[in-house]
Amino acid sequence: LFNAASLAVGTGVLIWSPHFLESEYASSAGAAAYLTAGLAVAQLIGAPVGAACAIRWGRMRVITGSMVAMSVVAALVPVVPGRVLVFVMVALVGFFSFAYFSPRFAMIPEVVAKPEHVGPASGLINLVGFGVSTLAPWLFGLALDRDLGYVAGYWVLAAFGFAGAVGSLFLRVRATPRTRGAHD
């Protein structure tokens, strides 16, 4: 669920934000390249920061916090004034969409029965995540097709992130001597 939420929001924002900037702020198509690069750089920063925060505050707090922050920021994209703030919001979506990444992968050995299940579990997580995430850009486009506007489209994306946050409240990782306290 976390992976699907993060990929849905990140992909949806990446796909639709250039069009949003073009139609709402008359930005050039070249702005899409900067937007893509900004989101990717923010993701590269978000992953190690998320790992460091997980060590300090616990993985589930970082995962839940990332999902909530990513959702709030995505919902703000269409309502902040000016293209510079839109760019900042998109970069923040990138940051938070990857801050969960390291803590989530670190938990896989703790939620599978045997070490040899880690690889298949990782594959399944990515398969489901990428599969579900394809719905987000489509639903965003559907909101635009129905004349609901960009606010509705970005709120669709935010809903995916909030689903990840809610799901994180239900995940329980078994505490072993080596993991006790690492996921509180």
GROMACS .gro file of C-alpha atoms in nm:
model
  184
    1LEU     CA    1   0.000   0.000   0.000
    2PHE     CA    2   0.281   0.244   0.083
    3ASN     CA    3   0.455   0.177  -0.244
    4ALA     CA    4   0.133   0.209  -0.443
    5ALA     CA    5   0.047   0.534  -0.265
    6SER     CA    6   0.388   0.687  -0.316
    7LEU     CA    7   0.415   0.580  -0.678
    8ALA     CA    8   0.061   0.696  -0.752
    9VAL     CA    9   0.115   1.041  -0.608
   10GLY     CA   10   0.466   1.086  -0.747
   11THR     CA   11   0.373   0.960  -1.093
   12GLY     CA   12   0.048   1.154  -1.105
   13VAL     CA   13   0.215   1.478  -1.000
   14LEU     CA   14   0.495   1.424  -1.249
   15ILE     CA   15   0.257   1.350  -1.535
   16TRP     CA   16   0.000   1.624  -1.476
   17SER     CA   17   0.198   1.914  -1.327
   18PRO     CA   18   0.362   2.020  -1.656
   19HIS     CA   19   0.016   2.038  -1.814
   20PHE     CA   20  -0.113   2.228  -1.510
   21LEU     CA   21   0.172   2.481  -1.537
   22GLU     CA   22   0.116   2.515  -1.908
   23SER     CA   23  -0.257   2.572  -1.888
   24GLU     CA   24  -0.273   2.777  -1.566
   25TYR     CA   25   0.052   2.976  -1.585
   26ALA     CA   26   0.133   2.968  -1.959
   27SER     CA   27   0.461   2.791  -1.883
   28SER     CA   28   0.661   2.649  -2.169
   29ALA     CA   29   0.685   2.281  -2.238
   30GLY     CA   30   1.049   2.310  -2.133
   31ALA     CA   31   0.932   2.368  -1.777
   32ALA     CA   32   0.843   1.999  -1.770
   33ALA     CA   33   1.212   1.909  -1.791
   34TYR     CA   34   1.294   2.125  -1.491
   35LEU     CA   35   0.995   1.992  -1.302
   36THR     CA   36   1.101   1.633  -1.369
   37ALA     CA   37   1.459   1.704  -1.266
   38GLY     CA   38   1.347   1.885  -0.951
   39LEU     CA   39   1.124   1.600  -0.843
   40ALA     CA   40   1.400   1.345  -0.907
   41VAL     CA   41   1.661   1.544  -0.713
   42ALA     CA   42   1.416   1.579  -0.424
   43GLN     CA   43   1.359   1.203  -0.429
   44LEU     CA   44   1.735   1.143  -0.417
   45ILE     CA   45   1.751   1.364  -0.109
   46GLY     CA   46   1.436   1.218   0.047
   47ALA     CA   47   1.554   0.856   0.051
   48PRO     CA   48   1.862   0.900   0.275
   49VAL     CA   49   1.687   1.162   0.490
   50GLY     CA   50   1.401   0.917   0.542
   51ALA     CA   51   1.648   0.647   0.643
   52ALA     CA   52   1.820   0.877   0.893
   53CYS     CA   53   1.485   0.988   1.036
   54ALA     CA   54   1.372   0.626   1.068
   55ILE     CA   55   1.677   0.547   1.277
   56ARG     CA   56   1.597   0.839   1.504
   57TRP     CA   57   1.215   0.827   1.525
   58GLY     CA   58   1.118   0.480   1.406
   59ARG     CA   59   1.024   0.349   1.065
   60MET     CA   60   0.647   0.356   1.101
   61ARG     CA   61   0.651   0.721   1.210
   62VAL     CA   62   0.856   0.811   0.904
   63ILE     CA   63   0.637   0.606   0.672
   64THR     CA   64   0.313   0.749   0.810
   65GLY     CA   65   0.452   1.101   0.826
   66SER     CA   66   0.579   1.077   0.468
   67MET     CA   67   0.242   0.958   0.342
   68VAL     CA   68   0.057   1.240   0.521
   69ALA     CA   69   0.306   1.510   0.417
   70MET     CA   70   0.313   1.387   0.057
   71SER     CA   71  -0.067   1.399   0.045
   72VAL     CA   72  -0.098   1.745   0.196
   73VAL     CA   73   0.167   1.887  -0.037
   74ALA     CA   74   0.005   1.723  -0.342
   75ALA     CA   75  -0.331   1.876  -0.245
   76LEU     CA   76  -0.165   2.219  -0.223
   77VAL     CA   77  -0.010   2.209  -0.572
   78PRO     CA   78  -0.314   2.355  -0.753
   79VAL     CA   79  -0.389   2.624  -0.494
   80VAL     CA   80  -0.052   2.783  -0.419
   81PRO     CA   81   0.007   3.115  -0.595
   82GLY     CA   82   0.262   3.119  -0.875
   83ARG     CA   83   0.463   2.868  -1.067
   84VAL     CA   84   0.765   2.890  -0.835
   85LEU     CA   85   0.555   2.764  -0.544
   86VAL     CA   86   0.407   2.496  -0.768
   87PHE     CA   87   0.760   2.383  -0.847
   88VAL     CA   88   0.846   2.382  -0.474
   89MET     CA   89   0.534   2.177  -0.395
   90VAL     CA   90   0.617   1.926  -0.670
   91ALA     CA   91   0.972   1.895  -0.535
   92LEU     CA   92   0.832   1.839  -0.186
   93VAL     CA   93   0.605   1.567  -0.323
   94GLY     CA   94   0.918   1.404  -0.463
   95PHE     CA   95   1.099   1.437  -0.130
   96PHE     CA   96   0.819   1.286   0.076
   97SER     CA   97   0.737   1.023  -0.185
   98PHE     CA   98   1.081   0.875  -0.128
   99ALA     CA   99   1.136   0.946   0.243
  100TYR     CA  100   0.930   0.632   0.312
  101PHE     CA  101   1.140   0.422   0.072
  102SER     CA  102   1.432   0.309   0.290
  103PRO     CA  103   1.224   0.238   0.602
  104ARG     CA  104   0.975   0.037   0.397
  105PHE     CA  105   1.240  -0.181   0.235
  106ALA     CA  106   1.412  -0.229   0.569
  107MET     CA  107   1.091  -0.375   0.711
  108ILE     CA  108   1.048  -0.648   0.451
  109PRO     CA  109   1.263  -0.906   0.637
  110GLU     CA  110   1.048  -0.846   0.944
  111VAL     CA  111   0.714  -0.915   0.779
  112VAL     CA  112   0.802  -1.232   0.589
  113ALA     CA  113   0.832  -1.577   0.744
  114LYS     CA  114   1.175  -1.673   0.608
  115PRO     CA  115   1.480  -1.490   0.469
  116GLU     CA  116   1.431  -1.651   0.129
  117HIS     CA  117   1.093  -1.474   0.105
  118VAL     CA  118   1.250  -1.126   0.106
  119GLY     CA  119   1.320  -1.124  -0.270
  120PRO     CA  120   0.978  -1.246  -0.381
  121ALA     CA  121   0.810  -1.011  -0.130
  122SER     CA  122   1.006  -0.717  -0.270
  123GLY     CA  123   0.900  -0.813  -0.620
  124LEU     CA  124   0.537  -0.846  -0.519
  125ILE     CA  125   0.544  -0.509  -0.342
  126ASN     CA  126   0.678  -0.344  -0.655
  127LEU     CA  127   0.440  -0.529  -0.886
  128VAL     CA  128   0.136  -0.427  -0.683
  129GLY     CA  129   0.271  -0.076  -0.629
  130PHE     CA  130   0.335  -0.007  -0.996
  131GLY     CA  131   0.009  -0.173  -1.097
  132VAL     CA  132  -0.207   0.029  -0.859
  133SER     CA  133  -0.017   0.349  -0.932
  134THR     CA  134  -0.132   0.341  -1.295
  135LEU     CA  135  -0.480   0.431  -1.172
  136ALA     CA  136  -0.376   0.769  -1.035
  137PRO     CA  137  -0.288   0.952  -1.359
  138TRP     CA  138  -0.593   0.800  -1.527
  139LEU     CA  139  -0.826   0.914  -1.247
  140PHE     CA  140  -0.667   1.259  -1.256
  141GLY     CA  141  -0.736   1.278  -1.629
  142LEU     CA  142  -1.089   1.157  -1.569
  143ALA     CA  143  -1.143   1.443  -1.323
  144LEU     CA  144  -1.026   1.688  -1.590
  145ASP     CA  145  -1.243   1.523  -1.855
  146ARG     CA  146  -1.546   1.567  -1.626
  147ASP     CA  147  -1.461   1.937  -1.586
  148LEU     CA  148  -1.388   1.894  -1.215
  149GLY     CA  149  -1.060   2.085  -1.252
  150TYR     CA  150  -0.707   2.050  -1.131
  151VAL     CA  151  -0.799   2.078  -0.764
  152ALA     CA  152  -1.006   1.760  -0.793
  153GLY     CA  153  -0.725   1.591  -0.987
  154TYR     CA  154  -0.464   1.669  -0.726
  155TRP     CA  155  -0.704   1.567  -0.450
  156VAL     CA  156  -0.739   1.230  -0.621
  157LEU     CA  157  -0.363   1.196  -0.593
  158ALA     CA  158  -0.369   1.309  -0.231
  159ALA     CA  159  -0.632   1.042  -0.158
  160PHE     CA  160  -0.385   0.774  -0.266
  161GLY     CA  161  -0.131   0.910  -0.019
  162PHE     CA  162  -0.384   0.930   0.262
  163ALA     CA  163  -0.478   0.566   0.190
  164GLY     CA  164  -0.114   0.479   0.249
  165ALA     CA  165  -0.114   0.676   0.575
  166VAL     CA  166  -0.429   0.503   0.697
  167GLY     CA  167  -0.287   0.165   0.596
  168SER     CA  168   0.027   0.233   0.796
  169LEU     CA  169  -0.183   0.248   1.110
  170PHE     CA  170  -0.279  -0.116   1.060
  171LEU     CA  171   0.065  -0.261   0.981
  172ARG     CA  172   0.214  -0.455   1.267
  173VAL     CA  173   0.572  -0.573   1.251
  174ARG     CA  174   0.673  -0.849   1.483
  175ALA     CA  175   0.935  -0.740   1.731
  176THR     CA  176   1.243  -0.959   1.739
  177PRO     CA  177   1.551  -0.897   1.954
  178ARG     CA  178   1.725  -0.729   1.659
  179THR     CA  179   1.428  -0.510   1.563
  180ARG     CA  180   1.269  -0.419   1.894
  181GLY     CA  181   1.228  -0.042   1.907
  182ALA     CA  182   1.323   0.010   1.540
  183HIS     CA  183   0.968   0.031   1.417
  184ASP     CA  184   0.780   0.207   1.694
   0.00000   0.00000   0.00000
